[in-house]
PDB file of C-alpha atoms in Angstrom:
ATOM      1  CA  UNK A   8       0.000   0.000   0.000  1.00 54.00           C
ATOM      2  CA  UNK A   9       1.236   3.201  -1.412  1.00 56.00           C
ATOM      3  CA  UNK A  10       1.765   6.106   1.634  1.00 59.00           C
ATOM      4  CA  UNK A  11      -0.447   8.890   1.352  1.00 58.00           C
ATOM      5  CA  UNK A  12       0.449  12.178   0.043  1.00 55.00           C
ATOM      6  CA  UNK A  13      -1.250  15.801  -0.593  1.00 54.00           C
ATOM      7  CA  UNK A  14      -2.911  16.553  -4.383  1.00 57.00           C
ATOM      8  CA  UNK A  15      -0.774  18.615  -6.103  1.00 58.00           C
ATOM      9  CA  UNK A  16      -1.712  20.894  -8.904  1.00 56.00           C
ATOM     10  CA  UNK A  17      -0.437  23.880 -10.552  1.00 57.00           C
ATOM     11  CA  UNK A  18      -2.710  25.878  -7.964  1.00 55.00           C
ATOM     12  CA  UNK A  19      -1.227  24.318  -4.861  1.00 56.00           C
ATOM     13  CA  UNK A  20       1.750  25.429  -5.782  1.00 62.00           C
ATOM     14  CA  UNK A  21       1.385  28.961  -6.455  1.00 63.00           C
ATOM     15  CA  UNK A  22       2.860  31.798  -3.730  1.00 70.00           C
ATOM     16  CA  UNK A  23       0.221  33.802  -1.862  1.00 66.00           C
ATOM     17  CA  UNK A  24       0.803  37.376  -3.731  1.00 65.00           C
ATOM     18  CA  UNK A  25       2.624  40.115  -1.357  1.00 69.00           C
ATOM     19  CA  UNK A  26      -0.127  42.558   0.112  1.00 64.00           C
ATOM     20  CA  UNK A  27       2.068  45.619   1.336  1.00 74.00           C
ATOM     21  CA  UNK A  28      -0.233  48.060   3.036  1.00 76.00           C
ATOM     22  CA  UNK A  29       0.344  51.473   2.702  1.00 81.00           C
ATOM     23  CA  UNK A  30       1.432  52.672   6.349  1.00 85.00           C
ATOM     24  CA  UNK A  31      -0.164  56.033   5.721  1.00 84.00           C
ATOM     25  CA  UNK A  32      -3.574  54.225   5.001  1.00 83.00           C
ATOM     26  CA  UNK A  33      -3.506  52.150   7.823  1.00 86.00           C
ATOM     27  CA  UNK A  34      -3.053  55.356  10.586  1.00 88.00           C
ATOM     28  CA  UNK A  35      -6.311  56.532   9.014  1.00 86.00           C
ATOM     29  CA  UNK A  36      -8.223  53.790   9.496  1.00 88.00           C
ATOM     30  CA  UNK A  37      -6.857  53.306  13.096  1.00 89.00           C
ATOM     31  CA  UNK A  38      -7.881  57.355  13.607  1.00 89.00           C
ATOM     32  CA  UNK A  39     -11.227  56.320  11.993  1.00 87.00           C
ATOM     33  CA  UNK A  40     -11.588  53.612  14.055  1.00 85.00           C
ATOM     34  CA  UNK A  41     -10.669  54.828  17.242  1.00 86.00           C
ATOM     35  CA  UNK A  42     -11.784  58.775  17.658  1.00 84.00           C
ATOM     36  CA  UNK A  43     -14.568  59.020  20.183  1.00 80.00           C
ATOM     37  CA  UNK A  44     -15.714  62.760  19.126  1.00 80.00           C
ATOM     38  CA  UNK A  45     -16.722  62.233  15.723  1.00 87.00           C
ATOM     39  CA  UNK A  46     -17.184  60.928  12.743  1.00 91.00           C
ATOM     40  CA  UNK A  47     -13.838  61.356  10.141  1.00 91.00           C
ATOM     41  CA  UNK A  48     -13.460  61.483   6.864  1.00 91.00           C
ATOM     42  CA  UNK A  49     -11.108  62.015   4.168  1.00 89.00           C
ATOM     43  CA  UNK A  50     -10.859  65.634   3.200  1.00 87.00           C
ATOM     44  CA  UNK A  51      -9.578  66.227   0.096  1.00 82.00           C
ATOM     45  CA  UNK A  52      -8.645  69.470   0.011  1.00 82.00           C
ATOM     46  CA  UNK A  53      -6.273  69.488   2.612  1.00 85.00           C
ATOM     47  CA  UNK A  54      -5.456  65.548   2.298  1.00 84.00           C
ATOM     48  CA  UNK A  55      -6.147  64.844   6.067  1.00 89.00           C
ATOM     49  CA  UNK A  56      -8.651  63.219   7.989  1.00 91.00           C
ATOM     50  CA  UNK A  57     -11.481  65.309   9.167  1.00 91.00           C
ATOM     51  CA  UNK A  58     -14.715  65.559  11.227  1.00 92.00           C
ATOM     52  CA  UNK A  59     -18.186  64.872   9.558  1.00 93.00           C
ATOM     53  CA  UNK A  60     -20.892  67.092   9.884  1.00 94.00           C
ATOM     54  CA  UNK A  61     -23.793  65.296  11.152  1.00 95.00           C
ATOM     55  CA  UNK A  62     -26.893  66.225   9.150  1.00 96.00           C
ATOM     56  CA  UNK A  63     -29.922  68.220  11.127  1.00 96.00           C
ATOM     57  CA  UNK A  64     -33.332  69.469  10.031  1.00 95.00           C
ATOM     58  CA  UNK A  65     -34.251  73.038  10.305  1.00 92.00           C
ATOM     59  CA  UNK A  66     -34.858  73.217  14.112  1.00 94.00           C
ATOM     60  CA  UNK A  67     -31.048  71.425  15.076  1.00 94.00           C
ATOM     61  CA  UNK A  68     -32.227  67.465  15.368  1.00 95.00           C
ATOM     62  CA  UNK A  69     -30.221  65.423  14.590  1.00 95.00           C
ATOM     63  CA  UNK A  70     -31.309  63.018  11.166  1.00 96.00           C
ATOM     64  CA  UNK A  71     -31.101  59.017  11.857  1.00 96.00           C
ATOM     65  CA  UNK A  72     -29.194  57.755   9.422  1.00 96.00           C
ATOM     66  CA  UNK A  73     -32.072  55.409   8.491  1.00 96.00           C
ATOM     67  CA  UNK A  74     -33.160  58.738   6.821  1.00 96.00           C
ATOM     68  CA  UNK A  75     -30.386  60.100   5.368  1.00 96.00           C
ATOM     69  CA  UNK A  76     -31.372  58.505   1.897  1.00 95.00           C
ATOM     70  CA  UNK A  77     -34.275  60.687   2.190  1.00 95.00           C
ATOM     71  CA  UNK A  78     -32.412  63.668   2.789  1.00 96.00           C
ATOM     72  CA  UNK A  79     -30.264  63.973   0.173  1.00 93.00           C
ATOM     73  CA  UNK A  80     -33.439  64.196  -1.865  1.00 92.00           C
ATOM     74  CA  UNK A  81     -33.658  67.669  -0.681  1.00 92.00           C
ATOM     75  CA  UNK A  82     -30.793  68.870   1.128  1.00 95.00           C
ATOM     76  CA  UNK A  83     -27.465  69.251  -0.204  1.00 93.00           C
ATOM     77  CA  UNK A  84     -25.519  66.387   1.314  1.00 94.00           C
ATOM     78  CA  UNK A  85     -22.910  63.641   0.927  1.00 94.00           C
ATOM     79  CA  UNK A  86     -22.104  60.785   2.584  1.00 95.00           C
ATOM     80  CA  UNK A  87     -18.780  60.756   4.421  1.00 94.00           C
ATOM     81  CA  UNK A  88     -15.914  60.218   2.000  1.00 92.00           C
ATOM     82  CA  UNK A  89     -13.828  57.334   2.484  1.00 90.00           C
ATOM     83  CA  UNK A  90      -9.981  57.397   1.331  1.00 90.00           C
ATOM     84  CA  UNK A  91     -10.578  56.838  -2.139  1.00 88.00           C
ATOM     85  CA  UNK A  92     -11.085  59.903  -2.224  1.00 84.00           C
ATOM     86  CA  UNK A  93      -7.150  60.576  -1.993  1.00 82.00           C
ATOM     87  CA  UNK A  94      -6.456  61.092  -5.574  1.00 76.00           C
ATOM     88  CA  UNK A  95      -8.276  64.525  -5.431  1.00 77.00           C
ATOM     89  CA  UNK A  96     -12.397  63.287  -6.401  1.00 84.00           C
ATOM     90  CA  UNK A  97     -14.523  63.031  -3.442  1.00 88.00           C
ATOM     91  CA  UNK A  98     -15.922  59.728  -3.303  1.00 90.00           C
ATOM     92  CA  UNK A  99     -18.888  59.097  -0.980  1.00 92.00           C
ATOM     93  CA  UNK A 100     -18.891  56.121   1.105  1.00 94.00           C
ATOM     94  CA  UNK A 101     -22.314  53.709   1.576  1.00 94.00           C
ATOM     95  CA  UNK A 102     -24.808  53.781   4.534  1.00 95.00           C
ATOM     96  CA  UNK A 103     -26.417  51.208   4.784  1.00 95.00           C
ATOM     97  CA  UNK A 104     -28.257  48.953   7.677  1.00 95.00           C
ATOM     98  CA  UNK A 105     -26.455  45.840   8.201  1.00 92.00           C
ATOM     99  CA  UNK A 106     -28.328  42.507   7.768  1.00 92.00           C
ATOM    100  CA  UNK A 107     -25.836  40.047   9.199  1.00 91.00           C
ATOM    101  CA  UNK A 108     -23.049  40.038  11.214  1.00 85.00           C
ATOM    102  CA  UNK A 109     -21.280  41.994  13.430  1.00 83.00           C
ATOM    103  CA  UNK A 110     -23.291  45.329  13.695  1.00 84.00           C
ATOM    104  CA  UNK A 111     -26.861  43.308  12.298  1.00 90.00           C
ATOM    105  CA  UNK A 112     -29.126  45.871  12.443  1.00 93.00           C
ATOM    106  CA  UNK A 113     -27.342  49.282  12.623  1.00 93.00           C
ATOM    107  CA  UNK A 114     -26.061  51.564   9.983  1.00 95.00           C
ATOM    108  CA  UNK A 115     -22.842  51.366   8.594  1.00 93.00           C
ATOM    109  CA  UNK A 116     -20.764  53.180   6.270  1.00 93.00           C
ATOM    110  CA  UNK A 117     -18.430  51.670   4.091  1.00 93.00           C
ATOM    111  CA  UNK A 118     -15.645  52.398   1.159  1.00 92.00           C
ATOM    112  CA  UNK A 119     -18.849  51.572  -1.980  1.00 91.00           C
ATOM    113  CA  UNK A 120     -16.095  50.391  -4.037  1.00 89.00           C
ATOM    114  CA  UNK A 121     -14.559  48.034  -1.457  1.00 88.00           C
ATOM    115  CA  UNK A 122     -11.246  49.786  -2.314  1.00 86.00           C
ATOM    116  CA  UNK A 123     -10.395  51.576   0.546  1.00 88.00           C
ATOM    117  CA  UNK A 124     -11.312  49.026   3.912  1.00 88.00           C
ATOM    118  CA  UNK A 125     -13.482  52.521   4.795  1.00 91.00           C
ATOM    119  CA  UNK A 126     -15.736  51.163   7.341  1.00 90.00           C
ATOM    120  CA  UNK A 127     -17.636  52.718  10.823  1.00 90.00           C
ATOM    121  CA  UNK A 128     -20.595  52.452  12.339  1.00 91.00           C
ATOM    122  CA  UNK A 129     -22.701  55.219  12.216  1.00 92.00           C
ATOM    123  CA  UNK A 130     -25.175  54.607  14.005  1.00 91.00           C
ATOM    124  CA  UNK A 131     -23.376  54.806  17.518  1.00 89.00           C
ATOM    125  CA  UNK A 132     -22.353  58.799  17.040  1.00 90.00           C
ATOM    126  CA  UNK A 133     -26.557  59.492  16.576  1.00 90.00           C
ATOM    127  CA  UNK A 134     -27.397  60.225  20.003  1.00 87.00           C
ATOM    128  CA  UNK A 135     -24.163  61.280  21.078  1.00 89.00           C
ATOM    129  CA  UNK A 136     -24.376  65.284  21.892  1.00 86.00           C
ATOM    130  CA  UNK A 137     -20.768  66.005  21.128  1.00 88.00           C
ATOM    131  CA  UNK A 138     -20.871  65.097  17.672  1.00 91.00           C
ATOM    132  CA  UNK A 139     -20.625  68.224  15.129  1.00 93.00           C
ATOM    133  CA  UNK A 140     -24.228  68.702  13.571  1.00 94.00           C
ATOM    134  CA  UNK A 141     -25.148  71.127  10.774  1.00 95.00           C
ATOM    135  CA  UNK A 142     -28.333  72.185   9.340  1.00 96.00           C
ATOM    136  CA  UNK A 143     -27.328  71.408   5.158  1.00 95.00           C
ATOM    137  CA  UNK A 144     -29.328  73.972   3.471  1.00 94.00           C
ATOM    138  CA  UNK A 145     -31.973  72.851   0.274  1.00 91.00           C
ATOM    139  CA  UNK A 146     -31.384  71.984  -3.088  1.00 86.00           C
ATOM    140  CA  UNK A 147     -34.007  75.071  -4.717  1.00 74.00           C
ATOM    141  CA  UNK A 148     -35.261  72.779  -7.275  1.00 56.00           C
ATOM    142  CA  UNK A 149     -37.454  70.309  -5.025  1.00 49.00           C
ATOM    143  CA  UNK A 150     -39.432  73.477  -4.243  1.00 51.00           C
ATOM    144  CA  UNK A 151     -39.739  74.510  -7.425  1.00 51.00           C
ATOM    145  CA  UNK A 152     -40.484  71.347  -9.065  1.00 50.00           C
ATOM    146  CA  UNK A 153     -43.155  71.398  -5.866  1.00 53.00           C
ATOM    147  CA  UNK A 154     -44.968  74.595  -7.287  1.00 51.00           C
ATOM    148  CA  UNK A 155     -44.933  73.873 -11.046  1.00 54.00           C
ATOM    149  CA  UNK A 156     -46.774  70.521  -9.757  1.00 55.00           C
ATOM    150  CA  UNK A 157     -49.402  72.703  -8.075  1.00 55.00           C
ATOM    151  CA  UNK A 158     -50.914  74.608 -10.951  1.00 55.00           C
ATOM    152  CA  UNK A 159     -51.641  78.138 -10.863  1.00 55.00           C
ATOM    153  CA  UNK A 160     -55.097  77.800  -9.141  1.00 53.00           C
ATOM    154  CA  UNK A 161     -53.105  77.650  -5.513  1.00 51.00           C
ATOM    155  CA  UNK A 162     -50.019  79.894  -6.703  1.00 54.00           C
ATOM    156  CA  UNK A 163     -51.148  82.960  -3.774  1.00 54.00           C
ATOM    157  CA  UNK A 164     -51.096  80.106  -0.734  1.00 56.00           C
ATOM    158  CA  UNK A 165     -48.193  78.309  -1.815  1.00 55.00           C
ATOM    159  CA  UNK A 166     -45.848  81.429  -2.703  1.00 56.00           C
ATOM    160  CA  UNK A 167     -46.726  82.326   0.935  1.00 56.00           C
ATOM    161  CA  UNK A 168     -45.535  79.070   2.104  1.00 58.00           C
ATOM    162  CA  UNK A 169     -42.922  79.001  -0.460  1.00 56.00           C
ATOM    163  CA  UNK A 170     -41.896  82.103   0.907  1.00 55.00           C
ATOM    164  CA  UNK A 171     -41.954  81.119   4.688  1.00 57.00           C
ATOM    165  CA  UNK A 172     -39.816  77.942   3.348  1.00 56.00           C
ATOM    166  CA  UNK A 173     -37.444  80.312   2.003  1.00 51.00           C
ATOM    167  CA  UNK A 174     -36.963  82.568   4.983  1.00 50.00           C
ATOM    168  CA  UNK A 175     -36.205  79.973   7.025  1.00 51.00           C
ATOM    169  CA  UNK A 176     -33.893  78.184   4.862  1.00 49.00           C
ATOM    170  CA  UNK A 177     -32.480  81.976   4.881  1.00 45.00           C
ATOM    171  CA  UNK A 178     -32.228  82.161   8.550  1.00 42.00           C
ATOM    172  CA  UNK A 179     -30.316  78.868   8.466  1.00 43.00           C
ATOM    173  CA  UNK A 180     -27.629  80.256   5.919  1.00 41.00           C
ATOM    174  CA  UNK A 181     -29.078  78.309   3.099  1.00 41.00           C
ATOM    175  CA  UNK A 182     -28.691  79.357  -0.532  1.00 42.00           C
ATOM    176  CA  UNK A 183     -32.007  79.905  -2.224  1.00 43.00           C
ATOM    177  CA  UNK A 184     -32.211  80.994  -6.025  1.00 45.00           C
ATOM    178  CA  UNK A 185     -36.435  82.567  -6.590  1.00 46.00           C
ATOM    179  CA  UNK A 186     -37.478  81.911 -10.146  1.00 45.00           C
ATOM    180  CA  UNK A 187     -40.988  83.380 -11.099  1.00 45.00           C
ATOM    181  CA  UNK A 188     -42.018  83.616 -14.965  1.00 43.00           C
ATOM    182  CA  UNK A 189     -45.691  84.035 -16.058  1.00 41.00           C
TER     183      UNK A 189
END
C-alpha cells in the first residue's frame, strides 16, 4: 500500500501574492476607528482626515441615518468620503443597515467600491451630543419642481408658504435661487 500524500496541482503550488499596506492608510483607518468625538473622513482638500458634519433638520435634530437617503433628496448632502477619495475626487462612502453580522441591524458606512477598507458604524455617534451637527441647506429645485406641480389655481397660498420655506432656509444660511415667470 502506497503512503499517502497531498494533491498537487499547478494551484497548490502557487505563492500567496505580497499585500504591502500602505502605512499612511492604515493610521487613518486606526484614527477612523478609534476617535470618540466624531465621525472622520477624508478631506480632500487638505489631504487629512477630518470631522463629519452630522446632518440636522431646520430646528437642530439630529437626522437618523435610516433617513439620510431621504435627505439627500432635498438637502445638499454627501455621505462621508472614504480614502478613495485621496487622488483629489470626493468619493462618498455607503450607509447602509447591516443585515448580518457583526453590527446586524445598525447603519454602517463603508468604502462603496470596497477599495479603501473605509468602514464605521454610524449609528453609535446618533445620540451622542458632542458630535458636530449642521443644518445642510436645500437643493431650490425640489421646491420649485413642488410649485410647477401645483398649478396656478393655488399659486397665492403656496408662494406664501414658499416664501416662509425660504426665509427659514435663509435664517439657516441656506442658498435659495427665486425663479418666477408668467
Amino acid at each position: 500500500m502506497s503512503s499517502l500524500s497531498s494533491p498537487s496541482s499547478a494551484y497548490s503550488t502557487l505563492e500567496p501574492p505580497e499585500f504591502k499596506a500602505d502605512p499612511e492608510v492604515v493610521s487613518m483607518l486606526v484614527q477612523i476607528l478609534t476617535t470618540r468625538h466624531g465621525i472622520l473622513h477624508y478631506h480632500g482638500e487638505t489631504g487629512e482626515l477630518a470631522t463629519y458634519q452630522w446632518p440636522t433638520d431646520r430646528h437642530g435634530r439630529k437626522i437618523h441615518p435610516s433617513q439620510f437617503e431621504a435627505y439627500r433628496e432635498t438637502h445638499a448632502f454627501r455621505y462621508p468620503s472614504c480614502l478613495c477619495s485621496r487622488d483629489g475626487n470626493y468619493v462618498e462612502a455607503s450607509v447602509f443597515e447591516r443585515t448580518q453580522g457583526i453590527c446586524r441591524g445598525e447603519y454602517i458606512a463603508e468604502c462603496a467600491t470596497s477599495t479603501c477598507a473605509y468602514m464605521l458604524n454610524v449609528e453609535k455617534f446618533f445620540e451622542k451630543a458632542y458630535v458636530p451637527a449642521v443644518y445642510y441647506p436645500r437643493k431650490w429645485y425640489s421646491c420649485y419642481i413642488f410649485l410647477l406641480l401645483l398649478g396656478n389655481s393655488y399659486f397665492e397660498k403656496i408662494i406664501t408658504v414658499f416664501l416662509t420655506i425660504v426665509q427659514n432656509d435663509v435664517a439657516h444660511n441656506a442658498t435659495c435661487v427665486i425663479s418666477i415667470r408668467r
